[in-house]
Amino acid sequence: MKVINPVNGLFIMPELGYASLDNAISANTLSFHHGKHLKAYVDNLNKLLPGSGLEGLSLADVVRKSQGAIFNNAGQVLNHTMYFEQFSTSAKPMSDKMNKLISDAFGSVESFKKEFEQKGATLFGSGWVWLSIDANGKLVITQQKNAENPVTDGLNPLLTFDVWEHAYYLDFQNRRADYLSALWQYVDWSVVESRMN
Ligand code: MN
């Protein structure tokens, strides 16, 4: 799990390591998705936390212990931070160890990607598709609605694709499945695998 702590009491925006992901996420989408949507979630969370009793906790702990507006904004900050940080224009391939874990769980890497895309494409409404690892070291794919994150189910989240329409509509319009399949080439597995610790 990536631990994200407040800095001087405030959660901060993750920096983008890329200006666009050519075939998947345009600079225009990033300017709205990172620069407007995520910025609003970060600003809202920082306004809501004082006096809530949740000050000083890590972001995942805020998500675990909150409801309502704080949960929605904290969840979206955690989800988007993990989403934006896992992509790179010089993405590292998965390790042999990860390849084996995924192949053991899903049959093959290709079957895993197919199931992940299918769960993303069939999630009704807004939400996220996640790959997580459970306490027994088993990999699972889950659909999470709205601002949900698998940490609330005791899972360790590793990889996520955002399927809110704001993530893809400027580039792909209604073609959510095409957006999902275009993302794989930018997934930096060194980042994903670092979340297992
Ligand atoms: Mn989003």
Short mmCIF file of C-alpha atoms and ligand atoms in Angstrom, two decimals:
data_model
loop_
_atom_site.label_atom_id
_atom_site.label_comp_id
_atom_site.label_asym_id
_atom_site.label_seq_id
_atom_site.Cartn_x
_atom_site.Cartn_y
_atom_site.Cartn_z
CA MET A 1 0.00 0.00 0.00
CA LYS A 2 1.28 3.41 -0.86
CA VAL A 3 1.22 5.51 2.30
CA ILE A 4 0.23 9.13 1.68
CA ASN A 5 0.57 11.47 4.65
CA PRO A 6 -0.47 15.11 4.95
CA VAL A 7 2.31 17.70 4.67
CA ASN A 8 1.93 20.44 7.33
CA GLY A 9 -1.66 19.29 7.78
CA LEU A 10 -2.57 19.36 4.09
CA PHE A 11 -2.78 16.69 1.42
CA ILE A 12 -0.99 17.72 -1.75
CA MET A 13 -1.44 17.10 -5.47
CA PRO A 14 0.61 14.25 -6.97
CA GLU A 15 2.98 15.56 -9.64
CA LEU A 16 2.50 14.22 -13.14
CA GLY A 17 5.57 12.64 -14.69
CA TYR A 18 4.18 13.10 -18.22
CA ALA A 19 2.41 15.74 -20.31
CA SER A 20 0.19 13.19 -22.05
CA LEU A 21 -0.05 9.45 -22.75
CA ASP A 22 -0.25 9.59 -26.52
CA ASN A 23 -2.73 6.86 -27.41
CA ALA A 24 -4.65 6.85 -24.15
CA ILE A 25 -4.86 10.18 -22.28
CA SER A 26 -4.44 13.52 -24.06
CA ALA A 27 -2.95 16.66 -22.55
CA ASN A 28 -6.44 18.16 -22.75
CA THR A 29 -7.94 15.34 -20.66
CA LEU A 30 -5.09 15.66 -18.15
CA SER A 31 -5.64 19.39 -17.82
CA PHE A 32 -9.21 18.73 -16.69
CA HIS A 33 -8.80 15.40 -14.92
CA HIS A 34 -5.63 16.21 -12.95
CA GLY A 35 -5.80 20.01 -12.99
CA LYS A 36 -9.51 20.47 -12.23
CA HIS A 37 -11.20 17.28 -10.97
CA LEU A 38 -8.39 16.05 -8.71
CA LYS A 39 -7.54 19.61 -7.62
CA ALA A 40 -11.14 20.05 -6.44
CA TYR A 41 -11.04 16.79 -4.46
CA VAL A 42 -7.74 17.80 -2.78
CA ASP A 43 -9.02 21.30 -1.95
CA ASN A 44 -12.34 19.96 -0.64
CA LEU A 45 -10.62 17.36 1.55
CA ASN A 46 -8.27 19.95 3.04
CA LYS A 47 -11.26 22.18 3.87
CA LEU A 48 -13.28 19.35 5.41
CA LEU A 49 -10.60 17.73 7.60
CA PRO A 50 -10.05 20.42 10.28
CA GLY A 51 -12.25 19.62 13.26
CA SER A 52 -13.25 16.20 11.92
CA GLY A 53 -11.05 14.21 14.31
CA LEU A 54 -9.26 12.67 11.34
CA GLU A 55 -6.46 15.24 11.10
CA GLY A 56 -2.95 13.85 10.76
CA LEU A 57 -4.01 10.37 9.62
CA SER A 58 -2.66 8.80 6.44
CA LEU A 59 -4.98 9.10 3.46
CA ALA A 60 -5.90 5.40 3.55
CA ASP A 61 -6.79 5.71 7.25
CA VAL A 62 -8.99 8.74 6.52
CA VAL A 63 -10.76 6.64 3.86
CA ARG A 64 -11.17 3.71 6.28
CA LYS A 65 -12.59 5.87 9.07
CA SER A 66 -14.80 8.41 7.26
CA GLN A 67 -18.20 8.62 5.63
CA GLY A 68 -20.05 11.15 3.51
CA ALA A 69 -18.22 14.12 2.04
CA ILE A 70 -14.87 13.38 3.70
CA PHE A 71 -14.98 9.77 2.47
CA ASN A 72 -15.89 10.84 -1.06
CA ASN A 73 -13.12 13.42 -1.34
CA ALA A 74 -10.46 11.38 0.50
CA GLY A 75 -11.29 8.31 -1.58
CA GLN A 76 -11.02 10.29 -4.79
CA VAL A 77 -7.67 11.80 -3.74
CA LEU A 78 -6.30 8.34 -2.92
CA ASN A 79 -7.73 6.75 -6.07
CA HIS A 80 -6.50 9.49 -8.41
CA THR A 81 -3.06 9.71 -6.80
CA MET A 82 -2.56 5.99 -7.36
CA TYR A 83 -3.99 6.23 -10.89
CA PHE A 84 -1.84 9.12 -12.09
CA GLU A 85 1.34 7.82 -10.44
CA GLN A 86 1.16 4.35 -11.98
CA PHE A 87 1.56 5.51 -15.59
CA SER A 88 4.74 6.45 -17.41
CA THR A 89 5.87 7.12 -20.96
CA SER A 90 8.89 4.94 -20.12
CA ALA A 91 6.93 2.25 -18.28
CA LYS A 92 8.82 -0.68 -16.77
CA PRO A 93 7.50 -4.16 -17.66
CA MET A 94 6.25 -6.49 -14.94
CA SER A 95 8.83 -8.60 -13.12
CA ASP A 96 8.99 -12.38 -13.56
CA LYS A 97 7.68 -12.67 -10.00
CA MET A 98 4.60 -10.53 -10.79
CA ASN A 99 4.07 -12.37 -14.07
CA LYS A 100 3.95 -15.65 -12.13
CA LEU A 101 1.61 -14.28 -9.44
CA ILE A 102 -0.79 -12.98 -12.10
CA SER A 103 -0.55 -16.13 -14.22
CA ASP A 104 -1.19 -18.34 -11.19
CA ALA A 105 -4.26 -16.26 -10.25
CA PHE A 106 -5.82 -15.63 -13.68
CA GLY A 107 -4.34 -18.27 -16.01
CA SER A 108 -2.13 -15.86 -17.94
CA VAL A 109 -1.29 -12.17 -18.14
CA GLU A 110 -3.54 -11.89 -21.20
CA SER A 111 -6.48 -13.46 -19.32
CA PHE A 112 -5.87 -11.09 -16.42
CA LYS A 113 -5.94 -8.05 -18.72
CA LYS A 114 -9.08 -9.32 -20.41
CA GLU A 115 -10.89 -9.81 -17.09
CA PHE A 116 -9.68 -6.43 -15.79
CA GLU A 117 -10.89 -4.64 -18.92
CA GLN A 118 -14.19 -6.53 -18.86
CA LYS A 119 -14.81 -5.57 -15.22
CA GLY A 120 -13.97 -1.95 -16.07
CA ALA A 121 -16.19 -1.91 -19.13
CA THR A 122 -19.18 -3.43 -17.32
CA LEU A 123 -19.07 -1.29 -14.17
CA PHE A 124 -22.39 0.56 -14.29
CA GLY A 125 -22.06 4.30 -13.77
CA SER A 126 -18.98 5.90 -12.21
CA GLY A 127 -16.22 4.03 -10.43
CA TRP A 128 -12.92 2.21 -10.58
CA VAL A 129 -11.62 -1.25 -11.45
CA TRP A 130 -8.85 -2.47 -9.15
CA LEU A 131 -6.23 -5.17 -8.86
CA SER A 132 -5.51 -5.81 -5.17
CA ILE A 133 -3.76 -8.39 -3.05
CA ASP A 134 -5.44 -9.84 0.01
CA ALA A 135 -3.93 -10.76 3.38
CA ASN A 136 -3.22 -14.29 2.11
CA GLY A 137 -1.29 -13.04 -0.92
CA LYS A 138 -4.13 -13.74 -3.35
CA LEU A 139 -4.69 -11.32 -6.23
CA VAL A 140 -8.25 -10.13 -6.84
CA ILE A 141 -9.97 -7.82 -9.34
CA THR A 142 -12.82 -5.71 -7.94
CA GLN A 143 -15.26 -3.10 -9.20
CA GLN A 144 -15.62 -0.14 -6.83
CA LYS A 145 -18.37 2.44 -7.19
CA ASN A 146 -17.86 6.22 -7.09
CA ALA A 147 -15.08 7.04 -4.59
CA GLU A 148 -14.66 3.56 -3.10
CA ASN A 149 -11.23 2.02 -2.61
CA PRO A 150 -10.44 -1.64 -1.77
CA VAL A 151 -8.71 -0.62 1.50
CA THR A 152 -12.15 -0.48 3.12
CA ASP A 153 -12.47 -4.23 2.44
CA GLY A 154 -9.07 -5.01 3.98
CA LEU A 155 -7.35 -5.37 0.60
CA ASN A 156 -4.04 -3.86 -0.49
CA PRO A 157 -4.74 -1.97 -3.75
CA LEU A 158 -2.09 -2.23 -6.46
CA LEU A 159 -3.43 -1.01 -9.82
CA THR A 160 -6.50 0.93 -10.90
CA PHE A 161 -8.19 2.25 -14.04
CA ASP A 162 -10.61 5.15 -13.58
CA VAL A 163 -13.90 4.55 -15.41
CA TRP A 164 -15.65 7.80 -14.50
CA GLU A 165 -16.60 9.42 -17.80
CA HIS A 166 -14.35 12.42 -17.04
CA ALA A 167 -11.36 10.07 -17.38
CA TYR A 168 -11.97 9.25 -21.04
CA TYR A 169 -14.86 11.16 -22.60
CA LEU A 170 -12.81 13.92 -24.28
CA ASP A 171 -10.59 11.31 -25.98
CA PHE A 172 -12.83 8.27 -26.47
CA GLN A 173 -16.41 9.57 -26.00
CA ASN A 174 -18.55 6.48 -25.31
CA ARG A 175 -15.80 3.97 -26.16
CA ARG A 176 -14.83 3.06 -22.59
CA ALA A 177 -13.44 -0.35 -23.62
CA ASP A 178 -11.02 1.28 -26.09
CA TYR A 179 -9.76 3.63 -23.37
CA LEU A 180 -9.20 0.69 -21.02
CA SER A 181 -7.23 -1.36 -23.54
CA ALA A 182 -5.12 1.69 -24.50
CA LEU A 183 -3.88 2.18 -20.92
CA TRP A 184 -1.83 -1.01 -20.58
CA GLN A 185 1.16 0.21 -22.57
CA TYR A 186 1.67 3.02 -20.04
CA VAL A 187 1.35 0.98 -16.81
CA ASP A 188 4.65 1.18 -14.97
CA TRP A 189 4.85 -2.17 -13.21
CA SER A 190 7.75 -1.03 -11.01
CA VAL A 191 5.29 1.43 -9.41
CA VAL A 192 2.50 -1.16 -9.18
CA GLU A 193 4.80 -3.75 -7.61
CA SER A 194 6.22 -1.22 -5.11
CA ARG A 195 2.71 -1.07 -3.61
CA MET A 196 2.94 -4.70 -2.51
CA ASN A 197 5.26 -3.74 0.36
MN MN B 1 -11.21 10.58 -12.24
#
